[in-house]
Short mmCIF file of C-alpha atoms and ligand atoms in Angstrom, two decimals:
data_model
loop_
_atom_site.label_atom_id
_atom_site.label_comp_id
_atom_site.label_asym_id
_atom_site.label_seq_id
_atom_site.Cartn_x
_atom_site.Cartn_y
_atom_site.Cartn_z
CA UNK A 1 0.00 0.00 0.00
CA UNK A 2 1.23 3.48 -0.82
CA UNK A 3 2.32 5.46 2.19
CA UNK A 4 -0.10 8.14 3.29
CA UNK A 5 0.79 11.12 5.41
CA UNK A 6 -1.15 13.32 7.78
CA UNK A 7 0.04 16.76 8.79
CA UNK A 8 -0.71 17.69 12.42
CA UNK A 9 -0.40 21.38 13.28
CA UNK A 10 -0.05 21.91 17.04
CA UNK A 11 -0.27 25.61 17.84
CA UNK A 12 0.61 26.07 21.53
CA UNK A 13 1.19 29.07 23.76
CA UNK A 14 4.96 29.06 23.46
CA UNK A 15 5.51 27.31 20.13
CA UNK A 16 4.04 26.36 16.77
CA UNK A 17 4.79 22.79 15.79
CA UNK A 18 4.16 20.58 12.82
CA UNK A 19 4.39 16.80 13.04
CA UNK A 20 3.93 14.59 10.02
CA UNK A 21 2.63 11.08 10.72
CA UNK A 22 2.29 8.19 8.32
CA UNK A 23 -0.70 5.81 8.48
CA UNK A 24 1.17 3.65 11.03
CA UNK A 25 1.34 6.66 13.36
CA UNK A 26 5.09 6.85 12.90
CA UNK A 27 6.47 10.36 13.17
CA UNK A 28 8.29 11.05 9.90
CA UNK A 29 9.08 14.72 10.54
CA UNK A 30 8.82 17.33 13.27
CA UNK A 31 9.48 21.04 13.05
CA UNK A 32 9.00 23.65 15.72
CA UNK A 33 9.13 27.44 15.90
CA UNK A 34 8.92 29.50 19.06
CA UNK A 35 6.20 32.13 19.34
CA UNK A 36 6.67 35.38 21.17
CA UNK A 37 4.52 36.38 24.10
CA UNK A 38 3.87 40.08 24.54
CA UNK A 39 3.27 41.58 28.00
CA UNK A 40 2.03 45.15 27.44
CA UNK A 41 0.96 45.61 31.08
CA UNK A 42 1.14 43.55 34.28
CA UNK A 43 -1.19 40.58 33.94
CA UNK A 44 -1.79 41.14 30.22
CA UNK A 45 -0.63 38.52 27.71
CA UNK A 46 -0.81 38.93 23.94
CA UNK A 47 0.53 37.31 20.78
CA UNK A 48 0.82 38.55 17.22
CA UNK A 49 -1.78 36.65 15.10
CA UNK A 50 0.36 37.08 11.96
CA UNK A 51 3.28 35.51 13.81
CA UNK A 52 1.07 32.64 14.99
CA UNK A 53 0.19 31.91 11.38
CA UNK A 54 3.67 32.53 9.98
CA UNK A 55 5.29 30.17 12.50
CA UNK A 56 2.75 27.41 11.84
CA UNK A 57 3.12 27.81 8.09
CA UNK A 58 6.90 27.88 8.43
CA UNK A 59 6.91 24.77 10.63
CA UNK A 60 4.68 22.98 8.12
CA UNK A 61 6.96 23.77 5.18
CA UNK A 62 10.02 22.77 7.18
CA UNK A 63 8.47 19.45 8.20
CA UNK A 64 7.37 18.72 4.62
CA UNK A 65 10.91 19.39 3.39
CA UNK A 66 12.38 17.22 6.16
CA UNK A 67 10.08 14.34 5.28
CA UNK A 68 10.71 14.77 1.57
CA UNK A 69 6.95 14.63 1.08
CA UNK A 70 5.12 16.69 -1.52
CA UNK A 71 1.67 18.19 -0.93
CA UNK A 72 0.21 15.53 -3.25
CA UNK A 73 1.06 12.80 -0.73
CA UNK A 74 -0.67 14.53 2.18
CA UNK A 75 -4.06 12.97 2.87
CA UNK A 76 -5.19 15.61 5.35
CA UNK A 77 -4.27 18.37 7.78
CA UNK A 78 -5.38 18.28 11.43
CA UNK A 79 -5.16 21.22 13.84
CA UNK A 80 -4.77 21.23 17.63
CA UNK A 81 -4.47 24.59 19.34
CA UNK A 82 -4.08 26.58 22.53
CA UNK A 83 -7.64 27.17 23.65
CA UNK A 84 -9.62 30.35 24.46
CA UNK A 85 -7.05 32.74 22.93
CA UNK A 86 -9.06 35.23 20.91
CA UNK A 87 -8.39 36.91 17.56
CA UNK A 88 -10.50 39.50 15.73
CA UNK A 89 -9.83 40.58 12.17
CA UNK A 90 -11.22 42.54 9.23
CA UNK A 91 -12.28 40.06 6.58
CA UNK A 92 -11.81 42.59 3.75
CA UNK A 93 -8.19 43.40 4.54
CA UNK A 94 -7.32 40.16 6.36
CA UNK A 95 -5.70 42.24 9.10
CA UNK A 96 -6.21 41.57 12.80
CA UNK A 97 -7.68 44.62 14.57
CA UNK A 98 -5.45 43.98 17.59
CA UNK A 99 -3.09 41.37 18.99
CA UNK A 100 -4.43 37.97 19.99
CA UNK A 101 -5.61 38.11 23.60
CA UNK A 102 -4.06 35.00 25.11
CA UNK A 103 -5.94 32.65 27.47
CA UNK A 104 -3.65 33.62 30.38
CA UNK A 105 -4.42 37.34 30.01
CA UNK A 106 -6.14 38.74 33.11
CA UNK A 107 -7.27 42.07 31.63
CA UNK A 108 -10.94 41.18 31.96
CA UNK A 109 -10.80 39.91 35.56
CA UNK A 110 -12.82 42.90 36.77
CA UNK A 111 -15.36 42.58 33.94
CA UNK A 112 -15.92 39.03 35.16
CA UNK A 113 -16.61 40.29 38.69
CA UNK A 114 -19.28 42.60 37.20
CA UNK A 115 -20.89 39.68 35.34
CA UNK A 116 -20.92 37.66 38.55
CA UNK A 117 -22.48 40.57 40.44
CA UNK A 118 -25.19 40.68 37.75
CA UNK A 119 -26.03 37.10 38.73
CA UNK A 120 -24.94 35.58 35.42
CA UNK A 121 -22.96 32.68 36.87
CA UNK A 122 -25.78 30.10 37.10
CA UNK A 123 -26.73 30.79 33.46
CA UNK A 124 -23.12 30.45 32.30
CA UNK A 125 -22.70 27.27 34.33
CA UNK A 126 -25.88 25.67 33.02
CA UNK A 127 -25.43 26.54 29.37
CA UNK A 128 -21.68 26.52 28.77
CA UNK A 129 -20.44 24.13 31.48
CA UNK A 130 -17.86 26.77 32.48
CA UNK A 131 -17.37 29.20 35.33
CA UNK A 132 -17.22 32.95 34.70
CA UNK A 133 -13.53 33.60 34.20
CA UNK A 134 -11.32 35.86 32.13
CA UNK A 135 -9.57 32.80 30.65
CA UNK A 136 -12.51 32.16 28.35
CA UNK A 137 -12.99 34.09 25.12
CA UNK A 138 -16.25 35.95 25.78
CA UNK A 139 -14.96 38.82 27.89
CA UNK A 140 -11.86 39.12 25.69
CA UNK A 141 -14.09 39.67 22.63
CA UNK A 142 -16.18 42.18 24.53
CA UNK A 143 -13.05 44.00 25.65
CA UNK A 144 -11.82 44.34 22.05
CA UNK A 145 -15.22 45.55 20.81
CA UNK A 146 -15.29 48.21 23.52
CA UNK A 147 -11.65 49.29 23.47
CA UNK A 148 -10.21 48.87 19.97
CA UNK A 149 -11.08 51.94 17.89
CA UNK A 150 -13.27 51.00 14.93
CA UNK A 151 -13.85 47.38 16.00
CA UNK A 152 -17.53 47.86 16.81
CA UNK A 153 -18.07 49.76 13.55
CA UNK A 154 -16.46 46.97 11.53
CA UNK A 155 -18.75 44.52 13.28
CA UNK A 156 -21.80 46.64 12.38
CA UNK A 157 -20.62 46.66 8.75
CA UNK A 158 -20.38 42.86 8.81
CA UNK A 159 -16.63 42.99 8.21
CA UNK A 160 -15.34 41.83 11.60
CA UNK A 161 -14.62 38.15 12.25
CA UNK A 162 -13.80 36.43 15.53
CA UNK A 163 -11.90 33.21 15.91
CA UNK A 164 -10.02 31.10 18.38
CA UNK A 165 -6.61 30.03 17.05
CA UNK A 166 -8.01 27.04 15.09
CA UNK A 167 -10.43 29.34 13.25
CA UNK A 168 -7.78 31.93 12.45
CA UNK A 169 -5.40 29.28 11.08
CA UNK A 170 -8.18 27.71 8.99
CA UNK A 171 -9.19 31.09 7.58
CA UNK A 172 -5.58 31.86 6.64
CA UNK A 173 -4.87 28.38 5.26
CA UNK A 174 -7.98 28.54 3.05
CA UNK A 175 -7.10 31.99 1.72
CA UNK A 176 -9.95 33.62 3.63
CA UNK A 177 -12.58 31.25 2.23
CA UNK A 178 -13.67 29.40 5.39
CA UNK A 179 -14.77 30.77 8.78
CA UNK A 180 -15.44 27.73 10.97
CA UNK A 181 -14.54 26.26 14.34
CA UNK A 182 -15.19 22.93 16.04
CA UNK A 183 -17.30 22.04 19.08
CA UNK A 184 -14.36 21.70 21.45
CA UNK A 185 -13.03 25.17 20.75
CA UNK A 186 -16.51 26.74 20.69
CA UNK A 187 -17.19 25.26 24.12
CA UNK A 188 -14.32 27.33 25.59
CA UNK A 189 -15.70 30.71 24.52
CA UNK A 190 -18.33 31.02 27.29
CA UNK A 191 -20.83 31.86 24.51
CA UNK A 192 -21.70 28.33 23.38
CA UNK A 193 -24.63 26.30 24.67
CA UNK A 194 -23.09 22.83 24.91
CA UNK A 195 -26.51 21.16 25.22
CA UNK A 196 -28.19 22.88 22.25
CA UNK A 197 -24.80 22.86 20.48
CA UNK A 198 -25.25 26.39 19.23
CA UNK A 199 -24.16 29.92 20.08
CA UNK A 200 -26.40 31.17 22.85
CA UNK A 201 -28.51 34.27 22.15
CA UNK A 202 -29.04 35.07 25.82
CA UNK A 203 -25.31 35.13 26.57
CA UNK A 204 -24.54 37.04 23.36
CA UNK A 205 -27.09 39.67 24.40
CA UNK A 206 -25.79 39.83 27.97
CA UNK A 207 -22.26 40.44 26.67
CA UNK A 208 -23.34 42.61 23.72
CA UNK A 209 -21.48 40.47 21.17
CA UNK A 210 -22.96 40.35 17.64
CA UNK A 211 -23.60 36.83 16.41
CA UNK A 212 -22.43 37.55 12.87
CA UNK A 213 -18.78 37.78 13.94
CA UNK A 214 -18.82 34.17 15.20
CA UNK A 215 -17.71 31.18 13.10
CA UNK A 216 -19.88 28.27 12.02
CA UNK A 217 -19.43 25.36 14.46
CA UNK A 218 -18.73 21.87 13.07
CA UNK A 219 -17.86 18.41 14.40
CA UNK A 220 -14.12 18.07 15.10
CA UNK A 221 -13.63 15.34 12.49
CA UNK A 222 -14.83 16.22 8.97
CA UNK A 223 -13.95 18.42 6.04
CA UNK A 224 -13.53 22.02 7.20
CA UNK A 225 -12.07 23.39 3.97
CA UNK A 226 -9.21 23.14 1.51
CA UNK A 227 -5.83 24.55 2.48
CA UNK A 228 -3.67 25.98 -0.24
CA UNK A 229 -0.17 24.61 0.13
CA UNK A 230 2.56 24.27 -2.46
CA UNK A 231 0.13 25.04 -5.27
CA UNK A 232 -2.23 22.23 -4.25
CA UNK A 233 -5.38 21.88 -2.22
CA UNK A 234 -5.16 19.77 0.94
CA UNK A 235 -8.24 19.02 3.05
CA UNK A 236 -8.24 20.41 6.59
CA UNK A 237 -10.24 17.59 8.10
CA UNK A 238 -9.76 17.74 11.87
CA UNK A 239 -9.66 20.48 14.51
CA UNK A 240 -9.78 20.39 18.31
CA UNK A 241 -8.55 22.30 21.33
CA UNK A 242 -5.26 20.93 22.67
CA UNK A 243 -6.58 19.11 25.76
CA UNK A 244 -9.43 17.47 23.86
CA UNK A 245 -6.99 16.56 21.08
CA UNK A 246 -4.74 14.90 23.68
CA UNK A 247 -7.73 12.97 25.09
CA UNK A 248 -8.48 11.73 21.57
CA UNK A 249 -4.79 11.07 20.85
CA UNK A 250 -4.73 8.80 23.92
CA UNK A 251 -7.59 6.84 22.28
CA UNK A 252 -9.92 7.80 25.14
CA UNK A 253 -12.93 7.26 22.89
CA UNK A 254 -15.39 5.67 25.35
CA UNK A 255 -17.19 7.03 28.43
CA UNK A 256 -14.95 6.54 31.47
CA UNK A 257 -11.73 6.79 29.45
CA UNK A 258 -9.50 9.28 31.18
CA UNK A 259 -6.15 11.02 30.66
CA UNK A 260 -3.92 13.29 32.69
CA UNK A 261 -1.22 15.45 31.11
CA UNK A 262 1.67 16.22 33.47
CA UNK A 263 3.18 19.44 32.13
CA UNK A 264 3.81 22.73 33.90
CA UNK A 265 0.28 22.24 35.22
CA UNK A 266 -1.77 19.06 34.95
CA UNK A 267 -4.90 18.68 32.84
CA UNK A 268 -7.20 15.79 33.59
CA UNK A 269 -10.10 15.00 31.26
CA UNK A 270 -12.57 12.14 31.31
CA UNK A 271 -14.84 11.24 28.42
CA UNK A 272 -18.45 11.25 29.72
CA UNK A 273 -20.08 10.20 26.43
CA UNK A 274 -23.55 11.64 25.74
CA UNK A 275 -23.95 12.88 29.30
CA UNK A 276 -22.92 16.41 30.21
CA UNK A 277 -22.79 16.19 34.02
CA UNK A 278 -22.83 19.49 35.86
CA UNK A 279 -20.01 19.43 38.37
CA UNK A 280 -20.54 20.05 42.07
CA UNK A 281 -16.82 20.40 42.66
CA UNK A 282 -15.97 23.21 40.29
CA UNK A 283 -14.85 21.01 37.39
CA UNK A 284 -15.66 22.22 33.90
CA UNK A 285 -18.03 20.43 31.56
CA UNK A 286 -16.81 20.71 28.02
CA UNK A 287 -17.22 19.17 24.60
CA UNK A 288 -14.80 16.51 23.42
CA UNK A 289 -14.47 13.88 20.70
CA UNK A 290 -15.80 10.34 21.03
CA UNK A 291 -15.26 7.31 18.79
CA UNK A 292 -14.83 8.34 15.16
CA UNK A 293 -14.45 11.96 16.27
CA UNK A 294 -18.19 12.31 16.96
CA UNK A 295 -19.01 15.06 19.46
CA UNK A 296 -19.28 13.95 23.08
CA UNK A 297 -18.81 15.52 26.51
CA UNK A 298 -15.99 15.54 29.02
CA UNK A 299 -15.31 16.71 32.55
CA UNK A 300 -12.11 18.66 32.97
CA UNK A 301 -10.09 19.66 35.99
CA UNK A 302 -6.65 21.17 36.25
CA UNK A 303 -3.85 21.34 38.76
CA UNK A 304 -2.07 24.70 38.64
CA UNK A 305 1.27 23.55 40.04
CA UNK A 306 2.32 20.27 38.39
CA UNK A 307 5.79 20.00 36.85
CA UNK A 308 6.34 23.59 37.96
CA UNK A 309 6.87 22.25 41.49
CA UNK A 310 9.84 20.32 40.13
CA UNK A 311 11.08 23.47 38.39
CA UNK A 312 10.86 25.24 41.73
CA UNK A 313 12.98 22.55 43.38
CA UNK A 314 15.50 22.95 40.59
CA UNK A 315 15.60 26.72 40.03
CA UNK A 316 14.71 28.24 43.39
CA UNK A 317 15.78 25.64 45.98
CA UNK A 318 18.59 24.24 43.81
CA UNK A 319 17.89 20.80 45.29
CA UNK A 320 18.32 19.17 41.87
CA UNK A 321 20.13 19.95 38.63
CA UNK A 322 17.61 18.45 36.23
CA UNK A 323 13.89 17.75 36.61
CA UNK A 324 14.48 14.03 36.05
CA UNK A 325 16.84 13.87 39.08
CA UNK A 326 13.81 14.31 41.35
CA UNK A 327 13.00 10.63 40.83
CA UNK A 328 16.38 9.45 42.12
CA UNK A 329 16.31 11.56 45.28
CA UNK A 330 12.63 10.93 46.08
CA UNK A 331 13.22 7.19 45.92
CA UNK A 332 15.95 7.54 48.56
CA UNK A 333 13.41 8.62 51.16
CA UNK A 334 11.86 5.38 52.46
CA UNK A 335 8.46 7.01 53.11
CA UNK A 336 6.92 10.47 53.38
CA UNK A 337 8.18 10.86 56.96
CA UNK A 338 5.01 12.80 57.77
CA UNK A 339 6.00 15.63 55.39
CA UNK A 340 3.31 17.13 53.13
CA UNK A 341 3.91 19.84 50.55
CA UNK A 342 0.91 21.86 49.35
CA UNK A 343 2.25 23.77 46.31
CA UNK A 344 -0.46 26.44 46.20
CA UNK A 345 1.92 28.87 44.47
CA UNK A 346 -0.96 30.50 42.59
CA UNK A 347 -3.85 29.24 44.71
CA UNK A 348 -5.62 25.88 44.58
CA UNK A 349 -7.89 24.76 41.74
CA UNK A 350 -10.62 22.10 41.61
CA UNK A 351 -12.03 20.82 43.87
CA UNK A 352 -10.72 23.25 46.53
CA UNK A 353 -10.93 26.56 44.63
CA UNK A 354 -9.02 29.03 46.73
CA UNK A 355 -7.25 31.67 44.67
CA UNK A 356 -5.76 33.26 47.79
CA UNK A 357 -4.15 30.15 49.28
CA UNK A 358 -0.35 30.04 49.09
CA UNK A 359 2.13 27.17 49.31
CA UNK A 360 3.20 25.47 52.53
CA UNK A 361 5.23 22.49 53.73
CA UNK A 362 4.03 20.67 56.85
CA UNK A 363 5.49 18.12 59.22
CA UNK A 364 9.11 19.33 59.21
CA UNK A 365 11.35 17.99 61.95
CA UNK A 366 15.03 18.60 62.72
CA UNK A 367 15.81 15.47 60.72
CA UNK A 368 13.89 16.42 57.55
CA UNK A 369 16.23 16.54 54.59
CA UNK A 370 16.26 17.39 50.96
CA UNK A 371 15.17 13.94 49.77
CA UNK A 372 12.08 14.10 51.97
CA UNK A 373 11.03 17.45 50.52
CA UNK A 374 11.65 16.33 46.95
CA UNK A 375 9.55 13.27 47.64
CA UNK A 376 6.77 15.38 49.17
CA UNK A 377 6.83 17.67 46.11
CA UNK A 378 6.37 14.77 43.67
CA UNK A 379 3.70 13.25 45.89
CA UNK A 380 1.90 16.60 45.85
CA UNK A 381 1.55 16.43 42.07
CA UNK A 382 -0.13 13.04 42.47
CA UNK A 383 -2.30 14.09 45.45
CA UNK A 384 -3.60 17.11 43.55
CA UNK A 385 -4.30 15.03 40.44
CA UNK A 386 -6.04 12.50 42.67
CA UNK A 387 -8.28 15.20 44.15
CA UNK A 388 -9.38 16.09 40.61
CA UNK A 389 -9.76 12.41 39.71
CA UNK A 390 -11.97 11.71 42.72
CA UNK A 391 -14.09 14.78 41.90
CA UNK A 392 -14.48 13.49 38.35
CA UNK A 393 -15.63 10.09 39.64
CA UNK A 394 -18.11 11.71 42.00
CA UNK A 395 -19.55 14.16 39.47
CA UNK A 396 -19.76 11.73 36.55
CA UNK A 397 -20.72 8.58 38.43
CA UNK A 398 -18.33 6.75 36.11
CA UNK A 399 -15.95 4.04 37.23
CA UNK A 400 -12.51 4.68 35.76
CA UNK A 401 -10.73 1.63 34.42
CA UNK A 402 -7.35 3.27 34.08
CA UNK A 403 -5.62 6.62 33.82
CA UNK A 404 -3.65 7.32 30.66
CA UNK A 405 -0.78 9.73 31.11
CA UNK A 406 1.39 11.99 29.00
CA UNK A 407 3.45 15.18 29.36
CA UNK A 408 7.03 15.75 30.54
CA UNK A 409 6.61 14.66 34.17
CA UNK A 410 4.80 11.43 33.20
CA UNK A 411 8.26 10.02 32.53
CA UNK A 412 8.92 10.09 36.29
CA UNK A 413 8.45 6.48 37.44
CA UNK A 414 8.24 7.35 41.12
CA UNK A 415 5.48 9.86 40.43
CA UNK A 416 3.52 7.46 38.22
CA UNK A 417 3.70 4.59 40.73
CA UNK A 418 2.62 6.93 43.52
CA UNK A 419 -0.26 8.15 41.34
CA UNK A 420 -1.46 4.58 40.82
CA UNK A 421 -1.05 3.80 44.53
CA UNK A 422 -2.82 6.85 45.87
CA UNK A 423 -5.64 6.83 43.30
CA UNK A 424 -6.09 3.06 43.31
CA UNK A 425 -6.24 3.23 39.49
CA UNK A 426 -3.96 1.52 36.99
CA UNK A 427 -1.80 4.20 35.38
CA UNK A 428 -0.73 3.67 31.79
CA UNK A 429 1.83 5.54 29.73
CA UNK A 430 1.40 5.02 26.01
CA UNK A 431 4.41 5.01 23.77
CA UNK A 432 3.81 8.01 21.58
CA UNK A 433 4.31 11.02 23.80
CA UNK A 434 2.86 13.40 21.19
CA UNK A 435 -0.75 12.84 22.24
CA UNK A 436 -1.97 16.31 21.22
CA UNK A 437 -0.62 16.21 17.67
CA UNK A 438 -1.63 12.59 17.28
CA UNK A 439 -5.19 13.48 18.32
CA UNK A 440 -5.36 16.11 15.58
CA UNK A 441 -3.96 13.57 13.11
CA UNK A 442 -6.53 10.92 14.12
CA UNK A 443 -9.40 13.40 13.70
CA UNK A 444 -8.23 14.38 10.21
CA UNK A 445 -7.20 10.87 9.16
CA UNK A 446 -10.50 9.30 10.26
CA UNK A 447 -12.42 11.93 8.27
CA UNK A 448 -10.38 11.23 5.13
CA UNK A 449 -10.43 7.44 5.41
CA UNK A 450 -6.73 7.01 6.28
CA UNK A 451 -8.06 5.12 9.29
CA UNK A 452 -11.50 3.52 9.38
CA UNK A 453 -11.81 1.85 12.72
CA UNK A 454 -11.28 3.70 16.02
CA UNK A 455 -11.43 0.36 17.89
CA UNK A 456 -8.45 -0.80 15.87
CA UNK A 457 -6.54 2.41 16.70
CA UNK A 458 -7.23 1.77 20.37
CA UNK A 459 -6.26 -1.89 20.25
CA UNK A 460 -2.92 -1.43 18.61
CA UNK A 461 -1.81 1.54 20.73
CA UNK A 462 1.64 0.63 22.05
CA UNK A 463 1.95 0.77 25.83
CA UNK A 464 5.25 1.91 27.29
CA UNK A 465 4.67 1.34 30.99
CA UNK A 466 1.89 0.18 33.31
CA UNK A 467 1.77 1.06 37.01
CA UNK A 468 -0.56 -1.11 39.12
CA UNK A 469 -1.82 0.15 42.48
CA UNK A 470 0.23 -1.65 45.14
CA UNK A 471 -0.01 0.42 48.31
CA UNK A 472 -1.25 -1.15 51.51
CA UNK A 473 -4.81 0.21 52.07
CA UNK A 474 -4.02 1.33 55.63
CA UNK A 475 -0.98 3.30 54.46
CA UNK A 476 -3.01 4.82 51.64
CA UNK A 477 -5.75 5.94 54.04
CA UNK A 478 -3.17 7.46 56.37
CA UNK A 479 -1.45 9.29 53.53
CA UNK A 480 -4.70 10.65 52.14
CA UNK A 481 -5.76 11.84 55.59
CA UNK A 482 -2.39 13.57 56.00
CA UNK A 483 -2.76 15.31 52.65
CA UNK A 484 -6.33 16.43 53.38
CA UNK A 485 -5.27 17.85 56.72
CA UNK A 486 -2.44 19.76 55.05
CA UNK A 487 -4.78 21.18 52.40
CA UNK A 488 -7.32 22.24 55.07
CA UNK A 489 -4.62 24.14 56.92
CA UNK A 490 -3.59 25.88 53.70
CA UNK A 491 -7.04 27.10 52.65
CA UNK A 492 -7.75 30.74 53.51
CA UNK A 493 -11.45 29.96 54.00
CA UNK A 494 -11.57 27.51 56.90
P1 ADP B 501 4.67 22.07 29.13
O1 ADP B 501 4.08 21.54 27.85
O2 ADP B 501 3.68 22.54 30.13
O3 ADP B 501 5.81 23.03 28.93
P2 ADP B 501 6.06 19.49 29.37
O4 ADP B 501 5.07 18.43 29.01
O5 ADP B 501 7.17 19.79 28.44
O6 ADP B 501 5.32 20.81 29.86
O7 ADP B 501 6.69 19.07 30.79
C1 ADP B 501 7.63 19.87 31.42
C2 ADP B 501 7.37 19.90 32.91
O8 ADP B 501 7.54 18.60 33.46
C3 ADP B 501 8.32 20.82 33.63
O9 ADP B 501 7.60 21.54 34.61
C4 ADP B 501 9.33 19.88 34.29
O10 ADP B 501 9.73 20.39 35.54
C5 ADP B 501 8.54 18.60 34.46
N1 ADP B 501 9.35 17.39 34.23
C6 ADP B 501 9.97 17.01 33.10
N2 ADP B 501 10.59 15.83 33.27
C7 ADP B 501 10.36 15.44 34.54
C8 ADP B 501 10.71 14.30 35.33
N3 ADP B 501 11.42 13.29 34.82
N4 ADP B 501 10.29 14.27 36.60
C9 ADP B 501 9.53 15.25 37.11
N5 ADP B 501 9.16 16.33 36.44
C10 ADP B 501 9.56 16.43 35.17
#
């Protein structure tokens, strides 16, 4: 059979990457270009939309050259992207009206307080599955309409378009012909009714955002449009937000399938199938991709301080030289020695939700040493992930068979074994670490017939390591109680 290739574009916050896979999921080329972050004021984060596109396009051309593959051999393009980041542009000139307002940007924090004071939170929660927060696109769009000279007028003239990064890339790749997004990205705007699967008039009115600037919303796997590359037309056939793409890339196609990405922070998502459970623990309900890329729902929770705790040990405490060394030193401590580390550097997320909490280490004695603290730091990553996992189980009513893991810190064997032990769930690291790009490739490849059977994809997924829960139940209970006590003492609201 002739080799077929799928181009996965992975546009992240700090870099634009292109990975080319063949139909056996082998990576045949990878190219990466850094993207600049712009900090015009404290708490504000922007990026240049033209640079976002130029770096993705550059990475794609570089990867194609590396692979020695011509556009004619590319079956499809899939896109995975940083979520919530918002771009507005004039469709006549193709020029953005301002910089992209990045998900991390806090410029609309006060606007969100106003919306909460207006009593909008229950409506937002019920319809979008989100909480009112400046991370999501809605208040960023509103800010641009109110503050960028001429933006509102362009909208009135029907010339202004809004897009998350997927939409902007698609519009550019198709030469301005296609203005579409997918369900997963739409569900992060705080304007999308995830039950009706449509933009919500009530929220649009409340935020004074005109519907005509919004893209058409499509399933994540399917033909979005034809990209013009190297004088040929290549179908863009898959798009999803990065976390949902990673869930799909881990072959978490069925309800109860669950993944955790251990990066700077941790992102845990569980596929909940056709059910969109409303969380009682402050998790987000969002749209994701089920078998064959069909729309489904997911619960999502994040840990703010994941691998960043290890960075802190390395850069601030200078306890270790490289992140990977944490495993060696942690394993030298025979047990936790009663030491608990609550790394609430920027507050605590789900299910505790305390933005004002700050980090603390408990249980120090005269004999506590470096190894003990390194061990407590790694354990904290697992405890926090477990808190999210248990909230997911409670809110979804689903029994989790296993936890699939990816991200830099998932290579830490001590951390993964402790995760399995403390959560009582088998923890599985699949071989291909590029879950996000692979998810985008699956979505595009399934739409174009490169792959037909999601079950087959799942079956043949190579497993790198499996960690079975092995902790004595009494020890586990004692550890969990110790962690809970430490968290309680850290919360500012007692
Ligand atoms: P991101 O995409 O958020 O930049 P990565 O998936 O590249 O993150 O993971 C990097 C993070 O993982 C860093 O915070 C680093 O400290 C941590 N990390 C990397 N390798 C290890 C390891 N072997 N043990 C523990 N932490 C690690």
